[in-house]
Coordinates of C-alpha atoms and ligand atoms in Angstrom, one line a residue:
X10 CA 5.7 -23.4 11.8
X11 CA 1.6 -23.5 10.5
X12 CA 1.4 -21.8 7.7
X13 CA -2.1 -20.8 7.4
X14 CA -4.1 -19.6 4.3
X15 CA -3.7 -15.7 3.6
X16 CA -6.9 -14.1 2.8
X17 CA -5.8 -13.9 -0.9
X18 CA -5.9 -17.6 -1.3
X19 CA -9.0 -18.1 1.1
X20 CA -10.6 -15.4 -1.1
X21 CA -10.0 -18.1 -4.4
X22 CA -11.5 -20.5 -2.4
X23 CA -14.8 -18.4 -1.9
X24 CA -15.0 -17.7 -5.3
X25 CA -14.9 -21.1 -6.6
X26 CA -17.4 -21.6 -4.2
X27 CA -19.6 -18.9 -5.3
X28 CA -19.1 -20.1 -9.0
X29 CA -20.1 -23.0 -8.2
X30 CA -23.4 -22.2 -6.3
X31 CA -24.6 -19.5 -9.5
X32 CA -24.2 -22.4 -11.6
X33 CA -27.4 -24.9 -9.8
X34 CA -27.6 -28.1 -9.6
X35 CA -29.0 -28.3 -13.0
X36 CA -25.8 -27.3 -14.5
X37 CA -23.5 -29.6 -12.4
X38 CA -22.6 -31.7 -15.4
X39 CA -21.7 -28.9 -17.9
X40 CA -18.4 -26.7 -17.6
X41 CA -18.6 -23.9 -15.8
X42 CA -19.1 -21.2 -18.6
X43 CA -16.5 -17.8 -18.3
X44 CA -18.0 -15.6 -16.4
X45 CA -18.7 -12.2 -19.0
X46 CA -17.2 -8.5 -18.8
X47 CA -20.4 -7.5 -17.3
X48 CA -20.1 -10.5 -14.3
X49 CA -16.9 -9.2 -13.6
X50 CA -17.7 -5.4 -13.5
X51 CA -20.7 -5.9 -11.1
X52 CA -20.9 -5.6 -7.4
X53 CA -20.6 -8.5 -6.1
X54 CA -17.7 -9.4 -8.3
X55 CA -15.8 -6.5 -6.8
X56 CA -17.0 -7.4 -3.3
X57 CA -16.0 -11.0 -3.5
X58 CA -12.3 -9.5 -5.4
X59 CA -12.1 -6.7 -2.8
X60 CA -12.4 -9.4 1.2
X61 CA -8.6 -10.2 1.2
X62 CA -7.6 -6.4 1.0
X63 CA -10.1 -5.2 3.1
X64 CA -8.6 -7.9 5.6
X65 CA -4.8 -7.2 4.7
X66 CA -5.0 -3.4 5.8
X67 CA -0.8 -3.1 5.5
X68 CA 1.3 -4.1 2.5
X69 CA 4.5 -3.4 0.6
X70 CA 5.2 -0.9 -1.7
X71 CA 9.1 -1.3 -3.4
X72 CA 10.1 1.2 -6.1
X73 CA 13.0 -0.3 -7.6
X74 CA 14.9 0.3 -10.8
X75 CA 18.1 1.9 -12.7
X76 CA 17.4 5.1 -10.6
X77 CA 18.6 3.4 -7.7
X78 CA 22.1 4.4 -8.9
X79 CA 22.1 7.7 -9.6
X80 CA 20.3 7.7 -6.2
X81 CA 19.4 11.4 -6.5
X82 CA 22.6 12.7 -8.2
X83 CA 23.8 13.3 -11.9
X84 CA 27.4 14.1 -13.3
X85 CA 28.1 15.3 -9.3
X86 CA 24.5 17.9 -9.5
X87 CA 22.1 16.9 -7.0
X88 CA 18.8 15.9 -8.8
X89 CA 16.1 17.9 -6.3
X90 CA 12.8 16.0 -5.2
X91 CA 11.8 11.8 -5.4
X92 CA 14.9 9.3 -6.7
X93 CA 12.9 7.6 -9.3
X94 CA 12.4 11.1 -11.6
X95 CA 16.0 11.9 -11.8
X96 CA 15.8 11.2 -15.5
X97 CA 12.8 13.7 -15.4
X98 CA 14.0 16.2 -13.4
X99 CA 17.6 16.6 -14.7
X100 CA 16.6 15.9 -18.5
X101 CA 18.6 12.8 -19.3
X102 CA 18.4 11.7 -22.9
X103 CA 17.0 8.7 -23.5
X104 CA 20.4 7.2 -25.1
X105 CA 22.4 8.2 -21.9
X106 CA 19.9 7.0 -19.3
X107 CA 19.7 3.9 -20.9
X108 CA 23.9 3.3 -20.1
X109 CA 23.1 3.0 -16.6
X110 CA 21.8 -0.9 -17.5
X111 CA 25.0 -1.5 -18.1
X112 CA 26.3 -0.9 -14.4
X113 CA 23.2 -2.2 -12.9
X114 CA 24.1 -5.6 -11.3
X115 CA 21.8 -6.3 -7.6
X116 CA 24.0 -9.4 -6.6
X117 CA 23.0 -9.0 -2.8
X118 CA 19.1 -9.1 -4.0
X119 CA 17.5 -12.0 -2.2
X120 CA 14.1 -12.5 -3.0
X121 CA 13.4 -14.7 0.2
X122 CA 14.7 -12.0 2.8
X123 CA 12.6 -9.1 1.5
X124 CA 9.5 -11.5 1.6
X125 CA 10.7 -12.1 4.9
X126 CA 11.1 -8.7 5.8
X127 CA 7.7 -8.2 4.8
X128 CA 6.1 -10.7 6.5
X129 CA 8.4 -9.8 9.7
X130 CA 6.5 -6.4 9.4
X131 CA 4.0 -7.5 9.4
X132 CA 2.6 -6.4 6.3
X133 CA 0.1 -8.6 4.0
X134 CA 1.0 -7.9 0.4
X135 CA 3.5 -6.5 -1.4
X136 CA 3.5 -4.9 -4.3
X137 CA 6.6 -4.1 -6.7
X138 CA 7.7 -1.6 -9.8
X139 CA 7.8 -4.0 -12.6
X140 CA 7.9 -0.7 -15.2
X141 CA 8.3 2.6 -13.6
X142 CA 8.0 5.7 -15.5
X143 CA 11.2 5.3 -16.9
X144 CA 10.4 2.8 -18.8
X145 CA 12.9 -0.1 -17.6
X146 CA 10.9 -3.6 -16.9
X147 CA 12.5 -5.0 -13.8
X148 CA 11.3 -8.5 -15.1
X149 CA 12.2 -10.4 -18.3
X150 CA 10.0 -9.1 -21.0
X151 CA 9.7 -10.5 -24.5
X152 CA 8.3 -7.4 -25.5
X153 CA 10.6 -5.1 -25.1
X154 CA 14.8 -6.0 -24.8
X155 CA 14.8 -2.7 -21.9
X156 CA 14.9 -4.7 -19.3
X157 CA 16.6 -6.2 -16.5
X158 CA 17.6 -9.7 -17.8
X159 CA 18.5 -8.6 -21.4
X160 CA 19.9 -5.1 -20.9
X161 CA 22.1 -5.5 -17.5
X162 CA 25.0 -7.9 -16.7
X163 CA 22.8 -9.1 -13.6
X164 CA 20.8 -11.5 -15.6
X165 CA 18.3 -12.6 -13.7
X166 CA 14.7 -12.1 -13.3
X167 CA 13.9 -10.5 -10.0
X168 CA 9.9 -10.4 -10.1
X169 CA 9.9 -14.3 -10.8
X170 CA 12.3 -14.7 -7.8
X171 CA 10.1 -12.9 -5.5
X172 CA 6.8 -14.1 -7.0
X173 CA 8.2 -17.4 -6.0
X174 CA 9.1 -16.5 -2.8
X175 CA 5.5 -14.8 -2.6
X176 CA 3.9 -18.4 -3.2
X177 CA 6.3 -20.1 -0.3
X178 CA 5.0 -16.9 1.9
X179 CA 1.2 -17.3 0.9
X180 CA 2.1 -13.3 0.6
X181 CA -0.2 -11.7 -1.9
X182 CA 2.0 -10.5 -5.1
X183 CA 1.0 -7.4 -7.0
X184 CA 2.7 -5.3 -9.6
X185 CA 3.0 -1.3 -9.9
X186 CA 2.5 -0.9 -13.5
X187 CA 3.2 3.0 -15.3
X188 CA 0.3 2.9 -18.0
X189 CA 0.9 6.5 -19.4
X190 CA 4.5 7.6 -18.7
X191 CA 7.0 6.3 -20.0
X192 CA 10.4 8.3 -20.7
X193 CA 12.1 6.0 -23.2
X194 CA 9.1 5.3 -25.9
X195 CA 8.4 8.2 -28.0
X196 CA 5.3 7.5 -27.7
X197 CA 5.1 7.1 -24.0
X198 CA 3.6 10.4 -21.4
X199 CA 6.3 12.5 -20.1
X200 CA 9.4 12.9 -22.0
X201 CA 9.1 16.0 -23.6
X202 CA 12.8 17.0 -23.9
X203 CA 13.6 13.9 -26.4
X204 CA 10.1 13.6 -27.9
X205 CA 7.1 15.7 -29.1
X206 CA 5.0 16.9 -26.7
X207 CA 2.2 15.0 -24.8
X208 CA -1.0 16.5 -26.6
X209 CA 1.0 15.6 -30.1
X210 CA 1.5 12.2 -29.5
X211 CA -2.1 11.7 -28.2
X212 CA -3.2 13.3 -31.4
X213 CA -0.9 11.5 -33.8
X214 CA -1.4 8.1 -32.8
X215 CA 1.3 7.5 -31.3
X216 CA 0.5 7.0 -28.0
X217 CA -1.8 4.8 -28.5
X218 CA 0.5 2.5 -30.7
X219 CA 2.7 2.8 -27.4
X220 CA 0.1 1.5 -25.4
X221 CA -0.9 -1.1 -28.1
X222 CA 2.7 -2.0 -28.7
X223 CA 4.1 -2.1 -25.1
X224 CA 2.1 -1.2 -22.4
X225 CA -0.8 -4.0 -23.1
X226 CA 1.4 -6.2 -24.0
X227 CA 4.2 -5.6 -20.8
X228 CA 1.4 -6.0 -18.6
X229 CA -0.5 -9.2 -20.3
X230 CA 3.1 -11.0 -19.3
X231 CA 2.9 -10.1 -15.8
X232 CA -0.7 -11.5 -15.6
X233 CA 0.6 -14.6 -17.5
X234 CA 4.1 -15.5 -15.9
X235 CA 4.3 -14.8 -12.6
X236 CA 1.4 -16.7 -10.3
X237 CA -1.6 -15.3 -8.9
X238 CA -1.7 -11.0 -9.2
X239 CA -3.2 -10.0 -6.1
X240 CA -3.4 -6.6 -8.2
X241 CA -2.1 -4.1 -10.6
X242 CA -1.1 -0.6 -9.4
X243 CA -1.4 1.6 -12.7
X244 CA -0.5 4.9 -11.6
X245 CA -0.8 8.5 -13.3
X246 CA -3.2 8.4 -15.8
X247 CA -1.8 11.0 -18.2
X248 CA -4.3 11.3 -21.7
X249 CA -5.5 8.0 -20.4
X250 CA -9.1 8.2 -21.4
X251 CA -12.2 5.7 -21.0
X252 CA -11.6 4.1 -24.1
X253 CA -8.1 3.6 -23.5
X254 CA -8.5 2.5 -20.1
X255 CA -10.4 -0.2 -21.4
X256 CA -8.1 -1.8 -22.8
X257 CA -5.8 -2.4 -19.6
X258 CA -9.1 -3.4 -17.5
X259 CA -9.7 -6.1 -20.5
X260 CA -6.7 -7.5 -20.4
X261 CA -6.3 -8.1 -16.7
X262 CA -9.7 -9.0 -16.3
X263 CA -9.5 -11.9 -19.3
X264 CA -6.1 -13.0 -17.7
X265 CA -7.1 -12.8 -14.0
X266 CA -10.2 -11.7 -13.0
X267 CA -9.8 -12.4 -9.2
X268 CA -6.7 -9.0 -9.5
X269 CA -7.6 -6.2 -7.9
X270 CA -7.4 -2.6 -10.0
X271 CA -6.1 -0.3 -8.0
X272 CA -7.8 3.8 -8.6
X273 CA -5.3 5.1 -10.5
X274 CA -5.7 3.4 -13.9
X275 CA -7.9 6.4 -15.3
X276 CA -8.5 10.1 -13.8
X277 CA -10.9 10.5 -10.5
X278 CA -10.1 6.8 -9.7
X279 CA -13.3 5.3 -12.5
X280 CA -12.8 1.8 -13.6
X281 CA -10.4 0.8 -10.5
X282 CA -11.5 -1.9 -7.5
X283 CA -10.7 0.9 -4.5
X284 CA -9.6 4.6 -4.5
X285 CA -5.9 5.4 -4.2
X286 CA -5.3 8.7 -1.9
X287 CA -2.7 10.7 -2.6
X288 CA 0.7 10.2 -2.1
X289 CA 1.3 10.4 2.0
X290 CA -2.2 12.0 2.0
X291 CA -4.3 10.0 5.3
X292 CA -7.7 11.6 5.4
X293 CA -8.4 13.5 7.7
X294 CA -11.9 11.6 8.9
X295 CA -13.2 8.3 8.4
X296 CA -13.7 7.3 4.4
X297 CA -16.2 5.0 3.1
X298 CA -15.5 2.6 0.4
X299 CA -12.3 0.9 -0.3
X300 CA -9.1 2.4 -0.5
X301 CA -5.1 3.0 0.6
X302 CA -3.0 5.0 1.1
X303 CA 0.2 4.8 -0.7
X304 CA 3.0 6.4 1.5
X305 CA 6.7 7.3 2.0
X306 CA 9.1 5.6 4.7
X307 CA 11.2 8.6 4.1
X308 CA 11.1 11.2 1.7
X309 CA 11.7 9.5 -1.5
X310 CA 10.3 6.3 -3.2
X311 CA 13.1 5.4 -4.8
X312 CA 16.8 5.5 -3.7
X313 CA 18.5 8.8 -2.7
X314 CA 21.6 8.0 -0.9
X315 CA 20.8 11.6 0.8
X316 CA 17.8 10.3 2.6
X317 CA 17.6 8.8 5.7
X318 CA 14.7 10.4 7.6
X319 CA 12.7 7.0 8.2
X320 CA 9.6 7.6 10.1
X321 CA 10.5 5.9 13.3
X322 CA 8.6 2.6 14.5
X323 CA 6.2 4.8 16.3
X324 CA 5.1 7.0 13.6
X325 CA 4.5 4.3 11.6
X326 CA 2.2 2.6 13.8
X327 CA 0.3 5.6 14.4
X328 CA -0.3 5.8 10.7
X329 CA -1.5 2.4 10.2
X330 CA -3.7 2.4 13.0
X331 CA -5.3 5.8 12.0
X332 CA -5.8 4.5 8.7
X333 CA -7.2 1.5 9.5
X334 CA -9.5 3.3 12.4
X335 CA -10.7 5.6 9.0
X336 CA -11.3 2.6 7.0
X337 CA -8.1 2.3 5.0
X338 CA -5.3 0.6 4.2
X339 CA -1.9 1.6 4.5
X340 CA 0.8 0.5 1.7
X341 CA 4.1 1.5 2.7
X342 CA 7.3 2.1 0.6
X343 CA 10.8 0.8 0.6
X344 CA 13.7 1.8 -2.2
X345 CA 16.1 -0.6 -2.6
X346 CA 19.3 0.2 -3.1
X347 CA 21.7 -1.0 -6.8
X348 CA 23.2 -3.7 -5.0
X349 CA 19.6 -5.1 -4.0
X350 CA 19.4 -4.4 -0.2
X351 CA 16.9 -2.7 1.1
X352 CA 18.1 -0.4 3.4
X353 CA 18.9 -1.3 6.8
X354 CA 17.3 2.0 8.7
X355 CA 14.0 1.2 7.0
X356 CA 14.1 -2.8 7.6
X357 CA 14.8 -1.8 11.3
X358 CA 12.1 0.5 11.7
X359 CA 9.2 -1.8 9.9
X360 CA 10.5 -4.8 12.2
X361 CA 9.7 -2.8 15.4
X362 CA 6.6 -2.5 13.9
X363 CA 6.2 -5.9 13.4
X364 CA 6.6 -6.9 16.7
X365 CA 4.1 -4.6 18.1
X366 CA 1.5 -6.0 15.5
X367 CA 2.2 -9.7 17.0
X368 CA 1.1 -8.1 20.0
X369 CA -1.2 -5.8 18.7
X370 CA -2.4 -7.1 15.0
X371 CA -6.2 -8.4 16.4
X372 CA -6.5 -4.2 16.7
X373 CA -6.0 -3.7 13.0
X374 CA -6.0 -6.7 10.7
X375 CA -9.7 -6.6 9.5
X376 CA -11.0 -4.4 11.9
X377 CA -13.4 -1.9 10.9
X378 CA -13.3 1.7 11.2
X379 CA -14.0 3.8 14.4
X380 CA -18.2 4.1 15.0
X381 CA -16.8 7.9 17.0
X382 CA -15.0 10.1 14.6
X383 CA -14.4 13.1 17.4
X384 CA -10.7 11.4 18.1
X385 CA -9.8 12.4 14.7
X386 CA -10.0 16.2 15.6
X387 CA -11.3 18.9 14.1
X388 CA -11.5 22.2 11.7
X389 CA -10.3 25.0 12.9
X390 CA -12.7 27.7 14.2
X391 CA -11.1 30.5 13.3
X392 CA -7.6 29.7 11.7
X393 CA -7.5 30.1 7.5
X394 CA -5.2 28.3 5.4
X395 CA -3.8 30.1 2.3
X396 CA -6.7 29.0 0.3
X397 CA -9.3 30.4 3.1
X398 CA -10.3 27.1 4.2
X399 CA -10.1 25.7 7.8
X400 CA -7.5 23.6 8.4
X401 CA -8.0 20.2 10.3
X402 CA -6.3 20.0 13.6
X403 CA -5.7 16.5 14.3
X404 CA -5.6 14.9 17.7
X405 CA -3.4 12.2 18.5
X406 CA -4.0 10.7 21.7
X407 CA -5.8 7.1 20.6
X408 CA -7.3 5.6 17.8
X409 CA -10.7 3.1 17.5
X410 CA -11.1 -0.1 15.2
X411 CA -14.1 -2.1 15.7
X412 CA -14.8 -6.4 15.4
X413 CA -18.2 -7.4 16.5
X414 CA -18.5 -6.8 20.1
X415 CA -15.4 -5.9 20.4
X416 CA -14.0 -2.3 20.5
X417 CA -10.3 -1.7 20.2
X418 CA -8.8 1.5 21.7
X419 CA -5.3 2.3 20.3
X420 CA -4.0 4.8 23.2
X421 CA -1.3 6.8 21.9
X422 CA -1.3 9.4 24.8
X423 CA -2.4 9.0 28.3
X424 CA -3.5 12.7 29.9
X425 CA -5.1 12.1 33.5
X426 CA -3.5 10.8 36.2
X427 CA -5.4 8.9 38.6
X428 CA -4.7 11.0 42.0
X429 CA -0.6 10.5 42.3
X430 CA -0.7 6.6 41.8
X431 CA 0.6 5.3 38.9
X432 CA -2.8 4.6 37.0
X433 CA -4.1 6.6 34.7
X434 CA -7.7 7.0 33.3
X435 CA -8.0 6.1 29.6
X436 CA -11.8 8.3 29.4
X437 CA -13.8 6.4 26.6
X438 CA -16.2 8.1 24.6
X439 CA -19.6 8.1 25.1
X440 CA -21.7 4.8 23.4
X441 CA -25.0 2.7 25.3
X442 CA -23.6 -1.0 25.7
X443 CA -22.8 -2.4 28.9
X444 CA -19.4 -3.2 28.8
X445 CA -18.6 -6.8 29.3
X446 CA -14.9 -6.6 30.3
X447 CA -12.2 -4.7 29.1
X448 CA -8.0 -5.6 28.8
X449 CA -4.9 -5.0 27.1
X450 CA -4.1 -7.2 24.3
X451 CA -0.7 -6.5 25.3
X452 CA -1.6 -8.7 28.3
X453 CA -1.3 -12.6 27.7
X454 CA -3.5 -13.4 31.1
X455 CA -6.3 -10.8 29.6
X456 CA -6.3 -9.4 33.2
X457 CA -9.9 -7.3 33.5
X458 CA -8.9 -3.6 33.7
X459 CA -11.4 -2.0 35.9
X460 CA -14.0 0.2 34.7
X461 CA -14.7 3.6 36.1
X462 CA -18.4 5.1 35.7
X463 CA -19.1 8.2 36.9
X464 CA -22.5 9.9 37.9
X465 CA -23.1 11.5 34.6
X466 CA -22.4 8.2 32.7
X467 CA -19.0 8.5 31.8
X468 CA -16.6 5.9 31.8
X469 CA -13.0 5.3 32.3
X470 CA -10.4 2.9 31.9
X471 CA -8.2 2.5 35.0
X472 CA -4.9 1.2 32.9
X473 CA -1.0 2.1 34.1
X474 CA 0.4 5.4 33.1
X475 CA 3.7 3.5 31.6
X476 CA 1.2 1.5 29.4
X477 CA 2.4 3.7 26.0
X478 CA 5.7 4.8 27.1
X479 CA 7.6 3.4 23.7
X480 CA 4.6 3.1 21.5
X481 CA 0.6 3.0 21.6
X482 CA -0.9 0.3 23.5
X483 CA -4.0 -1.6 23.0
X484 CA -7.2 -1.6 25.3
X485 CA -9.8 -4.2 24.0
X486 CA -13.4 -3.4 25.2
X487 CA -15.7 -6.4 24.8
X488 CA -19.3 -5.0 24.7
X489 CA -22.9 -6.4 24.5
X490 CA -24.1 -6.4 21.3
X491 CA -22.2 -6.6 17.8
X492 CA -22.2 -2.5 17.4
X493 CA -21.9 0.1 19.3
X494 CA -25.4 2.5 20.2
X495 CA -25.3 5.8 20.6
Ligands
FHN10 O1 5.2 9.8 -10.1 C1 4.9 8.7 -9.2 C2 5.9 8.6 -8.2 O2 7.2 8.4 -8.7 C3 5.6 7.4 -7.3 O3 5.6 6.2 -8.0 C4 4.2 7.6 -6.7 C5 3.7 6.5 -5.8 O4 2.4 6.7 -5.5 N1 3.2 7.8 -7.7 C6 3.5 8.9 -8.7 C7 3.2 10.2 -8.1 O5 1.9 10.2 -7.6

């Protein structure tokens, strides 16, 4: 099978390019001089950085680490909330977390299959917990000996396996990074209950020796062993201020400046390449800028052998589309489980939603967002949340992404039957161009679906009614002109 380019390495290519071009002609002898902090921090830097994301619009998210065995229970008490802050939320000593290294030993972990997996889902980059907040490097560090190839009988270095895997993919390979918390450094955010509190050790120093001592450091190895970083997903920046922000956008900019920084490095999302929602939080309208939202297949991110509730195939694809169709990206989680298998109801469900994106993909892979916005739904008139505000009520029944000259119409839900055939009208909104032809992509032969106007203008789609029976189904509208006139 044809391998071809992902956007990540066609993105290199572009810069080298553009490197190249800034330099002139005159210059063509000398060696291309670094370019400085202040080249990398402009715009166009970040625009050139930002193309293969903005094309990738799905990716993996994998939280995986020692908390994948207590898998939301301690000493037989069940740990309430996500997996991975079991040591949090039950209070486990530093000293007694740290035994579960000892058990932790992933033999079924096969780098190659969960590349696979991700690639069979369709998704365009994947991005892993190399440190969560509970301070355990799934990778080999030098720095510090907590970590899986020193402390557990396991031995190997799974970040290096996949990152290889990654490169025989061409699947873009980031790392989720915890800047601020860490639970087994005294110095780290977040453990209270074995160490001072948070405001003392950002007073005393010691945080920042934490961040001097391991954090940099930790996260200058990933930049340094492990291939191409499509980016680095800092997350929860607690006392992270500018200056000490600084220091993590130095080092990743020095080491790669072509890695993406995601918006959770310092507070409001300052300093990062894109904005990071929420957790589960989809807007509720279209979004300018870059961003993605970072989002649950369940409940948890990491293990809990208590949750199964996988959004099913169809939920999922109704999320990705309505993020893309609002400008975003989606990054979707999976928890491994100790034994290094990713469970099998969530590897189910994302391959379903694989196959609908070979169907379907032209719809979302770098497609723009929707040029209507009154699919999305609306505020309530007269409803009141408990905070007084209106609440959005969303509709559901289709989605819009845009290429030029092409609209893509994501129906979800059919609602008018056309007299008591088996057609149904698919009513588009209202926009100027002449429509050139319109057909399913779910339709190899690209048959013409015919086009209803009406007397006042509108238009219709004449489409079967069993078109979205399982899941939504895609009408392409080719139209004259690049965008759409209202
Ligand atoms: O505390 C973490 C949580 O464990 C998980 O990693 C999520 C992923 O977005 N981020 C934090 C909470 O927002």
């Amino acid at each position: 099978m044809i391998k071809h380019a992902s956007p990540f390495h066609s993105f290199r290519l572009l810069l080298v390019a553009l490197a190249g071009f800034a330099l002139g002609a005159s210059l063509a002898a000398q060696p291309p001089a670094a370019p400085s902090a202040a080249d990398l921090e402009s715009p166009a830097a970040r625009e050139a950085r930002v193309q293969w994301f903005r094309q990738a619009k799905f990716g993996l998210f994998i939280h995986w680490g020692l908390y994948s065995i207590p898998a939301g229970d301690w000493k037989g008490e069940r740990s309430p909330g996500i997996g991975e802050w079991v040591m949090n939320r039950m209070q486990i000593p530093v000293t007694e977390y740290a035994k579960l290294a000892g058990g932790f030993n992933p033999i079924y972990f096969d780098a190659e299959a969960w590349v696979q997996m991700a690639e069979d889902a369709g998704m365009k980059y994947i991005v892993i917990t190399s440190k969560h907040h509970d301070g355990f490097a799934m990778y080999h560090s030098k720095v510090s000996p907590y970590n899986i190839y020193d402390a557990t009988p396991f031995h190997r270095d799974p970040i290096k396996e996949l990152s290889e895997a990654c490169a025989r993919h061409h699947m873009p390979f980031g790392f989720y990074y915890s800047q601020s918390q860490d639970w087994h450094e005294p110095g780290g955010m977040g453990n209270n209950w074995d160490f001072p509190s948070n405001g003392e050790k950002s007073k005393s120093g010691a945080y920042d020796r934490y961040i001097r001592e391991k954090a940099v450091p930790q996260v200058k190895e990933l930049l340094s062993n492990y291939g191409p970083v499509c980016l680095m997903w800092f997350d929860t920046p607690q006392e992270m201020t500018r200056e000490r922000g600084q220091v993590f956008i130095d080092a990743v900019r020095s080491l790669q400046p072509n890695t993406l920084i995601d918006g959770r490095l310092l507070p409001g999302g300052s300093g990062g390449d894109y904005q990071s929602t929420g957790d589960n939080a989809i807007p509720p309208e279209g979004k300018d800028g870059d961003w993605e939202v970072p989002a649950t297949i369940n409940q948890t991110w990491g293990f809990r052998k208590d949750d199964t509730n996988w959004k099913s195939p169809g939920e999922i694809i109704f999320k990705l589309v309505d993020i893309a169709s609002k400008g975003g990206n989606y990054l979707l989680n999976v928890g491994p489980m100790p034994t290094g298998i990713i469970p099998q109801g969530s590897q189910n469900n994302l391959r379903s939603v694989g196959r609908w994106l070979k169907v379907n993909g032209e719809a979302v892979y770098g497609a723009g967002r929707s040029p209507f916005g009154d699919e999305f739904g609306d505020y309530a008139a007269k409803l009141r949340d408990r905070g007084g505000k209106a609440p959005f009520l969303p509709r559901t029944d289709w989605r819009c992404t845009t290429k030029p000259g092409k609209l893509y119409f994501t129906i979800f839900h059919l609602t008018e039957r056309v007299g008591s055939s088996n057609d149904a009208y698919f009513n588009l909104p209202a926009f100027k161009n002449a429509i050139k032809t319109a057909y399913l992509l779910g339709d190899p032969q690209k048959t013409p679906l015919e086009v209803k106007t009406r007397e006042d203008g509108s238009r219709s789609l004449v489409v079967s009614r069993f078109i979205n029976d399982t899941m939504g189904a895609v009408a392409v509208v080719e139209i004259a002109g690049d965008a759409v006139g209202h």
